[in-house]
CSV table of C-alpha atoms in Angstrom, one decimal:
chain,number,residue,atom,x,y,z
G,16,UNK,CA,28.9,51.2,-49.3
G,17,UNK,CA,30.8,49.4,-47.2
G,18,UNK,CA,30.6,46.3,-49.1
G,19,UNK,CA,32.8,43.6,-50.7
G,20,UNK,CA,30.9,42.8,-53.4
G,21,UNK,CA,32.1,45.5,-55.4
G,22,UNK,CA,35.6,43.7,-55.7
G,23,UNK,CA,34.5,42.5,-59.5
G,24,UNK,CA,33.9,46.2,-60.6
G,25,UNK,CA,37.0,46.9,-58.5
G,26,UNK,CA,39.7,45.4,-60.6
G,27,UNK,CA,38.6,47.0,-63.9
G,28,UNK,CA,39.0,50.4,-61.6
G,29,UNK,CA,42.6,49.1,-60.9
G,30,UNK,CA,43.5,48.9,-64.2
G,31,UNK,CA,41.8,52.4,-65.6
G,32,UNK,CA,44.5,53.8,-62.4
G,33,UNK,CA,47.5,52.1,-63.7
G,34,UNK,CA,46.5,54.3,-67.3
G,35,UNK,CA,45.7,57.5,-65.6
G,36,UNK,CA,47.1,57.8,-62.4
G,37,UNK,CA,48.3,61.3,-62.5
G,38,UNK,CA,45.0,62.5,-63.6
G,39,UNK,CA,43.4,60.4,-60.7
G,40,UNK,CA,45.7,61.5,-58.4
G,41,UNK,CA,45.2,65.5,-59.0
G,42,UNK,CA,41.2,64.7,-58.6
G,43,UNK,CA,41.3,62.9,-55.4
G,44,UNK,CA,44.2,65.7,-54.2
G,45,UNK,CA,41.1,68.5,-55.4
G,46,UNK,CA,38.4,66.2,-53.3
G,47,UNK,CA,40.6,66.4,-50.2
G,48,UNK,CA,41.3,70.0,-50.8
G,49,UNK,CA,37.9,71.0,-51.2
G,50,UNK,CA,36.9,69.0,-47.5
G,51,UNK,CA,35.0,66.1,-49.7
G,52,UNK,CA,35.0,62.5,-48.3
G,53,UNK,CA,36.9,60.2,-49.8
G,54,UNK,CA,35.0,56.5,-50.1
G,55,UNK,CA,35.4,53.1,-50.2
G,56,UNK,CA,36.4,51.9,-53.8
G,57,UNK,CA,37.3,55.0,-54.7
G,58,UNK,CA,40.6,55.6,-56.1
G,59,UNK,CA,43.2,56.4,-53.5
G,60,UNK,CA,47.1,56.6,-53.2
G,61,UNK,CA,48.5,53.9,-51.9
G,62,UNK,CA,50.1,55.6,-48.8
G,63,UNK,CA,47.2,57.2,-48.0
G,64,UNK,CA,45.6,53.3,-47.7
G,65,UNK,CA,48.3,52.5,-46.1
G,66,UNK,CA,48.5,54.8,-43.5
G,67,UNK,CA,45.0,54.8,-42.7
G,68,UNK,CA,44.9,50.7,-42.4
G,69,UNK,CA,47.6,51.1,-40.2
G,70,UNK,CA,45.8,54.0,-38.0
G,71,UNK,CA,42.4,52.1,-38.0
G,72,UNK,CA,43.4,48.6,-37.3
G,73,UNK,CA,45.8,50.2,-34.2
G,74,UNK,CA,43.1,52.4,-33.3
G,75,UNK,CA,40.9,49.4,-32.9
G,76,UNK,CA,43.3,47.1,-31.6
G,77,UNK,CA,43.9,49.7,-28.9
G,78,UNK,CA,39.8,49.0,-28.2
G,79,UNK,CA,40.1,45.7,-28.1
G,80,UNK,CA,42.8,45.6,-25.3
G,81,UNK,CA,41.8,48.4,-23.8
G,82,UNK,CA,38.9,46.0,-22.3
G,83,UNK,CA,41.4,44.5,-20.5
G,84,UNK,CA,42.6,46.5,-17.5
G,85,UNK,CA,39.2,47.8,-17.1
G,86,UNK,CA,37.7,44.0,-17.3
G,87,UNK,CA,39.7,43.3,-14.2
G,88,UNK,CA,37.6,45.1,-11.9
G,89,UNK,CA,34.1,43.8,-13.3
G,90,UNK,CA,34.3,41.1,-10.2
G,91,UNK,CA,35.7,43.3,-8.1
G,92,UNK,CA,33.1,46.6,-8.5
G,93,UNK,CA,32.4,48.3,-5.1
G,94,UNK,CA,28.5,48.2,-5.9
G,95,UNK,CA,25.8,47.1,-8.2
G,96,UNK,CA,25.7,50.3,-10.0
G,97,UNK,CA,29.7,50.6,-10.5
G,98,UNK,CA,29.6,47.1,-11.9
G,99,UNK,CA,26.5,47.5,-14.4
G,100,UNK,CA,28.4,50.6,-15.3
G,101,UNK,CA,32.0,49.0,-16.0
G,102,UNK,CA,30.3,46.3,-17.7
G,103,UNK,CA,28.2,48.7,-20.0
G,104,UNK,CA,31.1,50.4,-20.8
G,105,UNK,CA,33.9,47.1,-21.4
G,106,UNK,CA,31.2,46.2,-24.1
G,107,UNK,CA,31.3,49.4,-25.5
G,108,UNK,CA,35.2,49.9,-26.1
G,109,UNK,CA,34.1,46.1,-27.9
G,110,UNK,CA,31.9,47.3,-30.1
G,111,UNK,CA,34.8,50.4,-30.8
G,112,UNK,CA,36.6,48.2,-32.0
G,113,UNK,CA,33.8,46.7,-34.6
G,114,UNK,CA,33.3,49.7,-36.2
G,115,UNK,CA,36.7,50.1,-36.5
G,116,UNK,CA,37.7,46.8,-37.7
G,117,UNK,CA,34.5,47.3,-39.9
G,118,UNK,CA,35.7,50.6,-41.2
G,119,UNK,CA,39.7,49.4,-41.8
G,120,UNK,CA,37.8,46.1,-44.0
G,121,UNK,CA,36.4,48.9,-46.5
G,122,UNK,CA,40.0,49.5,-47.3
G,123,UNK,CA,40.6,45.8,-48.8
G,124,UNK,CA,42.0,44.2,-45.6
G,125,UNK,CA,40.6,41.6,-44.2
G,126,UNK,CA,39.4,41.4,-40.2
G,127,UNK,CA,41.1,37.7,-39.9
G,128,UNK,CA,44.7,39.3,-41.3
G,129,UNK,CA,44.2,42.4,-38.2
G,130,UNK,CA,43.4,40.0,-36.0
G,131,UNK,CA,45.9,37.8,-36.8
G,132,UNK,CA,48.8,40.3,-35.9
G,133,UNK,CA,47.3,41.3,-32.8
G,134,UNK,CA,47.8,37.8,-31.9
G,135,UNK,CA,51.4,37.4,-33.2
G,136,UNK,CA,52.1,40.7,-31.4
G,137,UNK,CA,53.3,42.5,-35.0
G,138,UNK,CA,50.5,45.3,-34.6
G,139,UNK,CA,50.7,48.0,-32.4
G,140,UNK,CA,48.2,49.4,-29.6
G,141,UNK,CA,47.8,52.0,-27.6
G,142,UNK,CA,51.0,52.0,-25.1
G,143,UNK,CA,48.3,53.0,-22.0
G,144,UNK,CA,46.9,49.5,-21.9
G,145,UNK,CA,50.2,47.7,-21.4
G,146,UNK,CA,49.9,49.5,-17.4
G,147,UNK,CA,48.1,47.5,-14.5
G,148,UNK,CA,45.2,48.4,-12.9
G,149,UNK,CA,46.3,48.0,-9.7
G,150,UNK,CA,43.6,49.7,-6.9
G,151,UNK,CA,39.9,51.0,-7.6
G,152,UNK,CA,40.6,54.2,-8.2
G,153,UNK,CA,42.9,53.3,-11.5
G,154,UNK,CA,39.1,52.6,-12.9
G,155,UNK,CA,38.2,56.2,-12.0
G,156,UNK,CA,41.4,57.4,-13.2
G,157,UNK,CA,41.1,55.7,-16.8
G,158,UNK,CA,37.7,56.7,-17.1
G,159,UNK,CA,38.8,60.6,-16.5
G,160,UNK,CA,41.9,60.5,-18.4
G,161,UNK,CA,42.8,57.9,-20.5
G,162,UNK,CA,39.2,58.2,-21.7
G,163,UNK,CA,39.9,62.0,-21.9
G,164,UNK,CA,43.0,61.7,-24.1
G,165,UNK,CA,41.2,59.2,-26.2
G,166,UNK,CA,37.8,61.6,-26.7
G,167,UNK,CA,40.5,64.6,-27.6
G,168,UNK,CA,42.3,62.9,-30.1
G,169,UNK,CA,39.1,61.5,-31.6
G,170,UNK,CA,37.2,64.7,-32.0
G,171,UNK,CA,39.1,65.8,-34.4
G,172,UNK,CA,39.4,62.7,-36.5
G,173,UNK,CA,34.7,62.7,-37.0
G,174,UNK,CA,36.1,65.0,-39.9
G,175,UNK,CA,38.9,63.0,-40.9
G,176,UNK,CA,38.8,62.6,-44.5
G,177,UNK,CA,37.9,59.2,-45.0
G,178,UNK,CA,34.1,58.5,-44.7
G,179,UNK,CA,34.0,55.5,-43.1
G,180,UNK,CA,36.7,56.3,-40.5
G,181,UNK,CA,35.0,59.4,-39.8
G,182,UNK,CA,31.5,57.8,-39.6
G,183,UNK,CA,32.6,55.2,-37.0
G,184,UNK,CA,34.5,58.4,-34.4
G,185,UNK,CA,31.5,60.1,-34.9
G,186,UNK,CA,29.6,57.2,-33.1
G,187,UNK,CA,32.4,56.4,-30.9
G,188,UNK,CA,32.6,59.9,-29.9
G,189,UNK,CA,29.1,60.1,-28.9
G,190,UNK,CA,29.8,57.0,-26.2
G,191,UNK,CA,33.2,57.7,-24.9
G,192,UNK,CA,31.6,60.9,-23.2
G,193,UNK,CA,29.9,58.8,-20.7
G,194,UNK,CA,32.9,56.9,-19.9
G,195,UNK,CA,34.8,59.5,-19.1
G,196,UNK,CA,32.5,61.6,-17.0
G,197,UNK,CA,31.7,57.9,-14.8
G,198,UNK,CA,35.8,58.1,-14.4
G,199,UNK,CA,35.5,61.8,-12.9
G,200,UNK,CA,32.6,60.3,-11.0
G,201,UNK,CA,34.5,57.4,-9.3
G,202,UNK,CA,37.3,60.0,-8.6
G,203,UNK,CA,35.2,62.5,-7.1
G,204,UNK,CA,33.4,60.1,-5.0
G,205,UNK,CA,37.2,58.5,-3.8
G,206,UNK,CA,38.3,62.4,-3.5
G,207,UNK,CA,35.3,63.3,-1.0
G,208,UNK,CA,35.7,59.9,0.6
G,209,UNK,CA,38.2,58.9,3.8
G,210,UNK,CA,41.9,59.7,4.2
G,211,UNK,CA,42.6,56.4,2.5
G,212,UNK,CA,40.0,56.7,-0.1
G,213,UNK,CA,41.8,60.5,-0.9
G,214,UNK,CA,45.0,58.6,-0.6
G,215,UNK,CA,43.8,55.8,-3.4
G,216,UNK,CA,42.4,58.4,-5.8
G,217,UNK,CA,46.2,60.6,-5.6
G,218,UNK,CA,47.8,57.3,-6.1
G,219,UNK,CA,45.8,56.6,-9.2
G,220,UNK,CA,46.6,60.0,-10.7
G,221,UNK,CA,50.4,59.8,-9.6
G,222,UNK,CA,50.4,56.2,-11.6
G,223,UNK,CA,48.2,57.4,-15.0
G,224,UNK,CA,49.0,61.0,-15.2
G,225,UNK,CA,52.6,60.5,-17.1
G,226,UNK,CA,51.2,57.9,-19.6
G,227,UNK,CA,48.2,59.4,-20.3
G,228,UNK,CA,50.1,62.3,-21.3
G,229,UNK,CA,52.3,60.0,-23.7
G,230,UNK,CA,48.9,58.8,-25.6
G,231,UNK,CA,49.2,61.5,-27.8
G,232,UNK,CA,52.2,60.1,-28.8
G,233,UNK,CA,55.6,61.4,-30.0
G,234,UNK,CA,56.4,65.1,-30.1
G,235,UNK,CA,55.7,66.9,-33.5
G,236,UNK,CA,59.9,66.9,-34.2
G,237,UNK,CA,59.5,63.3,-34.2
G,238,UNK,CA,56.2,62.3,-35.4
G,239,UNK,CA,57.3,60.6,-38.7
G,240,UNK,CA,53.7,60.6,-39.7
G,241,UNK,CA,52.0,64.1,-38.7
G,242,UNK,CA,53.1,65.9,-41.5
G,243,UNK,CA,51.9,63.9,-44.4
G,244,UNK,CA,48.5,63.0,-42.3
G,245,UNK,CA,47.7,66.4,-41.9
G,246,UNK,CA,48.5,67.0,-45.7
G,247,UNK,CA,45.7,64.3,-46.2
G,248,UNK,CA,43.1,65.4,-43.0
G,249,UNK,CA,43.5,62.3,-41.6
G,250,UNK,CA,44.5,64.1,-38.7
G,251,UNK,CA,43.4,67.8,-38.2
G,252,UNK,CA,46.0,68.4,-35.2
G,253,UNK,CA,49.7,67.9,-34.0
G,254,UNK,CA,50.7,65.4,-31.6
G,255,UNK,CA,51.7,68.5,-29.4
G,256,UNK,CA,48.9,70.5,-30.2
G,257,UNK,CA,46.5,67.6,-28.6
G,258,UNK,CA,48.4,67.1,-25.2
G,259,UNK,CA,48.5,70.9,-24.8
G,260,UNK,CA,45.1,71.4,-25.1
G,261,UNK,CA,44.1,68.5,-22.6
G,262,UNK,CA,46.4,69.4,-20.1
G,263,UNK,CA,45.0,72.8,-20.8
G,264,UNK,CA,41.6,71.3,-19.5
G,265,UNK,CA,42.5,68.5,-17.2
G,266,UNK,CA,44.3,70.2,-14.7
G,267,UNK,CA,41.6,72.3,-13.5
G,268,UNK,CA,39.9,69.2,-13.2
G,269,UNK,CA,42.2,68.2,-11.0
G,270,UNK,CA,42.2,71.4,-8.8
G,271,UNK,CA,38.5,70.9,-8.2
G,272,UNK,CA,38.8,67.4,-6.7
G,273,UNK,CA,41.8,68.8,-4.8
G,274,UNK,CA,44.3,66.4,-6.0
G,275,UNK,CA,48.1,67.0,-6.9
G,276,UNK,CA,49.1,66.5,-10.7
G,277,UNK,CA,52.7,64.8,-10.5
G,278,UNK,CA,55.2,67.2,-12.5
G,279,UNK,CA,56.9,69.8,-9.8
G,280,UNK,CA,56.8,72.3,-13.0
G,281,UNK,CA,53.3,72.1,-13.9
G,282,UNK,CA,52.3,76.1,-13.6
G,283,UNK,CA,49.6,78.4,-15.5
G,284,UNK,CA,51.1,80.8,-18.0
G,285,UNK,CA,49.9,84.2,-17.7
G,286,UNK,CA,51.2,85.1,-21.6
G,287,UNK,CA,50.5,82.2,-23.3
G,288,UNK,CA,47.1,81.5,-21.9
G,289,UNK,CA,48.7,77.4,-21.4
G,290,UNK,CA,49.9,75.6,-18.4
G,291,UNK,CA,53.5,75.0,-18.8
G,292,UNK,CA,54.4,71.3,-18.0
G,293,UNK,CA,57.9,69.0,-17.1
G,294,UNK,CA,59.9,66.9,-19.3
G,295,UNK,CA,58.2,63.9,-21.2
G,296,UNK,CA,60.2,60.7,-20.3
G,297,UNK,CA,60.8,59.5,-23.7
G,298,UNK,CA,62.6,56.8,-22.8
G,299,UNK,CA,59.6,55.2,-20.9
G,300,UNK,CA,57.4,56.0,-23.9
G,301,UNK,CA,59.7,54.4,-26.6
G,302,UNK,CA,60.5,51.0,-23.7
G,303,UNK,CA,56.2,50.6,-23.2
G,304,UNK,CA,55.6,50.7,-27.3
G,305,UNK,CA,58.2,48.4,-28.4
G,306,UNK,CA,56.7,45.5,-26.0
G,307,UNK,CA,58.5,46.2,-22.5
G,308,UNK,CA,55.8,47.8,-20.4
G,309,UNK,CA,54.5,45.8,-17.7
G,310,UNK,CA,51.6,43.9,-19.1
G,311,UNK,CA,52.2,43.7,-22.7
G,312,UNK,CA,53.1,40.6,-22.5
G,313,UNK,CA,49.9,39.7,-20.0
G,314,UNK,CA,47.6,41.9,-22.6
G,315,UNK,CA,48.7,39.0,-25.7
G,316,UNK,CA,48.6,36.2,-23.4
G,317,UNK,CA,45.2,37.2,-22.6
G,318,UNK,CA,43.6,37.6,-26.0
G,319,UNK,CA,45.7,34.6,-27.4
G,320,UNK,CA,43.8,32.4,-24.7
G,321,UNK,CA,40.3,34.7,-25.3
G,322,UNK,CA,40.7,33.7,-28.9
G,323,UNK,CA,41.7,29.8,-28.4
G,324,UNK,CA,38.9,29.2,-25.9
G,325,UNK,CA,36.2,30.8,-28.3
G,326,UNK,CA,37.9,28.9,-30.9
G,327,UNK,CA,34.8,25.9,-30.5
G,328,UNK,CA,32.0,28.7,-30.4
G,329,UNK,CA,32.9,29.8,-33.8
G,330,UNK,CA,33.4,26.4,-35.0
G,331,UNK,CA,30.2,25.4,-33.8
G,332,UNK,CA,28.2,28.0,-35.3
G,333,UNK,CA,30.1,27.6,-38.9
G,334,UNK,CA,29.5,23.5,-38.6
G,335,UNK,CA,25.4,24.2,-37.8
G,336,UNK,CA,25.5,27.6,-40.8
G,337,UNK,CA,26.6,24.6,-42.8
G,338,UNK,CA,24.2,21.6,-41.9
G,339,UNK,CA,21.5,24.7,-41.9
G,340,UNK,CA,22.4,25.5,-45.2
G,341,UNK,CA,22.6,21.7,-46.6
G,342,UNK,CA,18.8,20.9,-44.8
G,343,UNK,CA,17.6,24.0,-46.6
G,344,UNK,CA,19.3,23.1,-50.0
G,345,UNK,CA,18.4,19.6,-50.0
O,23,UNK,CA,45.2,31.1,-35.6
O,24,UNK,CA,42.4,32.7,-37.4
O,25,UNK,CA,38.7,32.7,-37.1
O,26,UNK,CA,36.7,31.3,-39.9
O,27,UNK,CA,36.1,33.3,-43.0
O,28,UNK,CA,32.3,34.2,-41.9
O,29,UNK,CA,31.0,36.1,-44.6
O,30,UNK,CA,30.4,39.9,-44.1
O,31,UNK,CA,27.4,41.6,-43.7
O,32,UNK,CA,25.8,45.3,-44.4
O,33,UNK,CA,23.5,46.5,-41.7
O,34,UNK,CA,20.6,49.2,-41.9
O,35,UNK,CA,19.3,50.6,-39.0
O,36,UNK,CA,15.5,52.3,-39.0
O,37,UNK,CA,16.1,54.6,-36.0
O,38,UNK,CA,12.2,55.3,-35.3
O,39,UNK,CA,9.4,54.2,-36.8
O,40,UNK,CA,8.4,56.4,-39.5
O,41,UNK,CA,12.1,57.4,-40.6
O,42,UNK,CA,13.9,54.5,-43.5
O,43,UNK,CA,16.4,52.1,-42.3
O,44,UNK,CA,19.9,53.5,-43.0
O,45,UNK,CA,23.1,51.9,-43.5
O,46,UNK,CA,25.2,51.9,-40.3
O,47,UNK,CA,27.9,49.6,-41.1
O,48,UNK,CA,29.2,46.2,-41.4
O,49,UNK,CA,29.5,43.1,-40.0
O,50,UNK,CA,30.6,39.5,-39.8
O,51,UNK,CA,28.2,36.4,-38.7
O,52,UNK,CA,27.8,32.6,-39.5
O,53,UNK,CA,24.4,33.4,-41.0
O,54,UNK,CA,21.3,36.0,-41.1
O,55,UNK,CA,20.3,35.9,-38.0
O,56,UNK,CA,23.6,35.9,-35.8
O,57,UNK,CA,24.4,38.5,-38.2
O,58,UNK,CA,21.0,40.5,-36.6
O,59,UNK,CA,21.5,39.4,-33.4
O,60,UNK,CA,25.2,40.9,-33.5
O,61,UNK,CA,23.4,44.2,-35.2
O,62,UNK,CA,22.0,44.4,-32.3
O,63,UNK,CA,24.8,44.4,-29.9
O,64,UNK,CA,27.2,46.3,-32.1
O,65,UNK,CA,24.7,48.9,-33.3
O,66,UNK,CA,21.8,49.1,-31.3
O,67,UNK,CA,23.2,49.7,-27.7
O,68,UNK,CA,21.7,52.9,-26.7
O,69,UNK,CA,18.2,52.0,-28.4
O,70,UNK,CA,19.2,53.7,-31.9
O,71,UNK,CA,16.9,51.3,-33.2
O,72,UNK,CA,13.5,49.6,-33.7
O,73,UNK,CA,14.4,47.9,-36.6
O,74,UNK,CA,17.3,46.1,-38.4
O,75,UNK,CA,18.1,44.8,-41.8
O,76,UNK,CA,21.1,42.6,-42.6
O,77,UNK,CA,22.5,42.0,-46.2
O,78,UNK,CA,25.4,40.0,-47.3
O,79,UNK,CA,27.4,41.8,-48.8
O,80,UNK,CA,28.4,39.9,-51.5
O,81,UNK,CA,24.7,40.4,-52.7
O,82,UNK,CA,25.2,44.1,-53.0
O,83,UNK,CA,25.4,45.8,-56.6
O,84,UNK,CA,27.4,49.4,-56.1
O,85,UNK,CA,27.3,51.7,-58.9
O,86,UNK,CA,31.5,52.6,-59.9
O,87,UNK,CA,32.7,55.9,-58.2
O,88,UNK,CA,35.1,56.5,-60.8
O,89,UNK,CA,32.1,56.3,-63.5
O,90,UNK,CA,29.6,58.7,-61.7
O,91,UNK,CA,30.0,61.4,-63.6
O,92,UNK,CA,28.9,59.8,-66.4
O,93,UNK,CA,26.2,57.9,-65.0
O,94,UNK,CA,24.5,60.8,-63.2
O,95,UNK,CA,25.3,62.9,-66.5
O,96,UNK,CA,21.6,62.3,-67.9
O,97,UNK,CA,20.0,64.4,-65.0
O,98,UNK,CA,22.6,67.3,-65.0
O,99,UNK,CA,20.7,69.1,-67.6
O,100,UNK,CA,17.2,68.9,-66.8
O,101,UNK,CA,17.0,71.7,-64.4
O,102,UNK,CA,13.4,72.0,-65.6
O,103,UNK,CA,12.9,69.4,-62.7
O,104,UNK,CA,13.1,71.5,-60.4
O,105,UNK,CA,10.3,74.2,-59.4
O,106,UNK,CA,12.8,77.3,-59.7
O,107,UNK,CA,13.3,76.9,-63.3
O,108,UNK,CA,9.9,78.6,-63.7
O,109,UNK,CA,10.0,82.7,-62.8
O,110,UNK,CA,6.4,83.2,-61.4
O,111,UNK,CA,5.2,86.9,-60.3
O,112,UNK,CA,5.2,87.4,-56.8
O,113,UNK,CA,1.8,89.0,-56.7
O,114,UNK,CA,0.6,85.5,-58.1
O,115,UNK,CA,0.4,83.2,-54.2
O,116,UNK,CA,0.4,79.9,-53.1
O,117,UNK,CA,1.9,78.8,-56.3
């Protein structure tokens, strides 16, 4: 149960852990052993709260941006269909990040605190949304791999060992499959089109390729987190593991729209049955997640304003809950 | 900085008629019905539903994880309940 109302029973749970914590500890290490949920109000390690408040609340953060770029070209669709399609999908990477806000609130944080560092720019997001969406084409290219990335990292976490968080991929999961085959769609259309529609979709490609690569985040040697996540299955794979494997599946992808992936060493590997790919500019990775890509600064400013101009909507609707209320109690 | 503290929700989807509404997660709304109105938008885009319930939360009574054991101990030994307690022939049908 996802609920909060629980928080009464809660403390006495609190204080039975601070007495038995070892013997706690071995049966929810036994639980995760034996591939059993963990759920809300149960007992828990700290770090493994921590850590997956921290992985939620990102996670959905990085949906909540990630409207952004893509929310761009809503105005600016080619067709009727393209828009009703970007539109359908901006309100689903919304509601992505509801159930994950939703999920990260059964851990005991609260969805005013998330929000509040998103705002103050203290939470982190997904480095991919601090790049511009510059041409058409970048919405075919985010669809096809960003959205790609995304659906391969989250696969794996529907069995994740926390129930709620593995609840909420599952539906997100079941979504994001549409939004990247309409990306492949927009690039196959741009690839079949003119010269300079062939030109736009290479462009895109050249401009997302290298980040979307980076979404899987550091390499395993320095993944501070991997080791204990995996320990807990809140992750089932290594940082390194997950890029393989969708390079292993994107480039072909690529071949068959006749478009050039940008890494001069990219080539297929007879013995190990993987594409071999270039050097991973680190240094671009690190400068985009500590605030100095091009648009994070234009991604804040955006939800900042987003949140102050809704800011009489919600105050609205509490001040009529209220006088509601009052009418009905008096 | 903040947005109100609107209190949060539980929301139960029925997904056709015939099946019981099932808990699909949570939300946060003003009142009752923005709370199923936002159901709707959150949970019900792809027509997984033909009916909603809302709950506040707050008005939810959870039985303790860490007592279960002890609470579901009274039916642990009553496998009598259950039809394979009782070895029947197999020449004796539709029993």
């Amino acid at each position: 149960m996802y609920t909060q109302g629980l928080d009464s029973l809660g403390k006495d749970c609190l204080q039975t852990a601070s007495q038995d914590e070892a013997a706690l500890s071995a049966r929810f290490e036994a639980k995760v052993a034996r591939d059993e949920k963990i759920e809300p109000k149960e007992w828990m390690p700290d770090a493994y709260r921590r850590t997956l408040v921290r992985q939620i609340s990102q996670h959905a953060h990085s949906e909540i941006v990630g409207m952004l770029p893509e929310g761009n070209w809503i105005t600016r669709a080619p067709t009727l269909r393209r828009k009703a399609v970007l539109m359908a999908k901006v309100q689903d990477e919304g509601g992505h990040g509801m159930y994950l806000y939703s999920a990260a609130e059964t851990l005991g944080v609260a969805r005013e605190e998330m929000v509040a560092q998103l705002l103050a720019g203290t939470a982190k997001y997904s480095s991919i949304f601090n790049y511009p969406t510059l041409t058409w084409a970048d919405i075919g290219a985010i669809g096809w791999l960003v959205d790609g990335a995304a659906i391969m990292n989250q696969i794996p976490i529907c069995r994740c060992s926390y129930g709620p968080y593995a609840r909420a991929m599952v539906r997100i999961c079941r979504e994001e499959s549409f939004h990247q085959r309409q990306g492949f769609e927009i690039m196959m259309t741009l690839a079949r089109g003119t010269p300079a529609q062939r030109a736009m979709a290479q462009d895109a490609l050249n401009r997302w390729w290298w980040p979307s690569v980076m979404m899987f985040g550091p390499s395993d040697a320095d993944s501070q987190h991997t080791a204990q996540s995996m320990r807990w299955k809140i992750k089932r794979f290594t940082n390194d593991e997950l890029r393989q494997h969708f390079i292993d599946v994107t480039v072909p992808q690529a071949d068959f729209l006749k478009l050039t992936v940008p890494d001069p060493q990219l080539h297929w590997d007879e013995a190990s049955q993987h594409y071999r790919f270039g050097e991973i500019d680190w240094s671009e990775f690190h400068r985009v997640v500590k605030g100095h890509g091009p648009c994070n600064r234009e991604r804040l400013e955006a939800r900042r304003s987003a949140h102050e101009a809704g800011r009489w909507v919600r105050e609205a609707a509490s001040a009529y809950a209220a006088k509601q209320g009052a009418r009905a109690a008096a | 900085m903040t947005t109100p503290d609107w209190p949060l929700f539980e929301v139960f989807i029925r997904s056709r008629s015939g099946l019981e509404h099932k808990h699909v997660g949570s939300l946060h709304a003003v009142d009752a019905r923005m709370a199923l109105e936002h159901a709707r938008d959150v949970y019900t885009r792809r027509l997984e539903g033909v009916s909603i319930w809302v709950a506040r939360s707050s008005d939810i009574t959870a039985s303790d994880p860490l007592d279960a054991d002890a609470f579901f101990e009274p039916a642990r030994d009553k496998v009598y309940r259950h039809p394979t307690f009782y070895p029947i022939p197999e020449e004796v049908k539709n029993l």
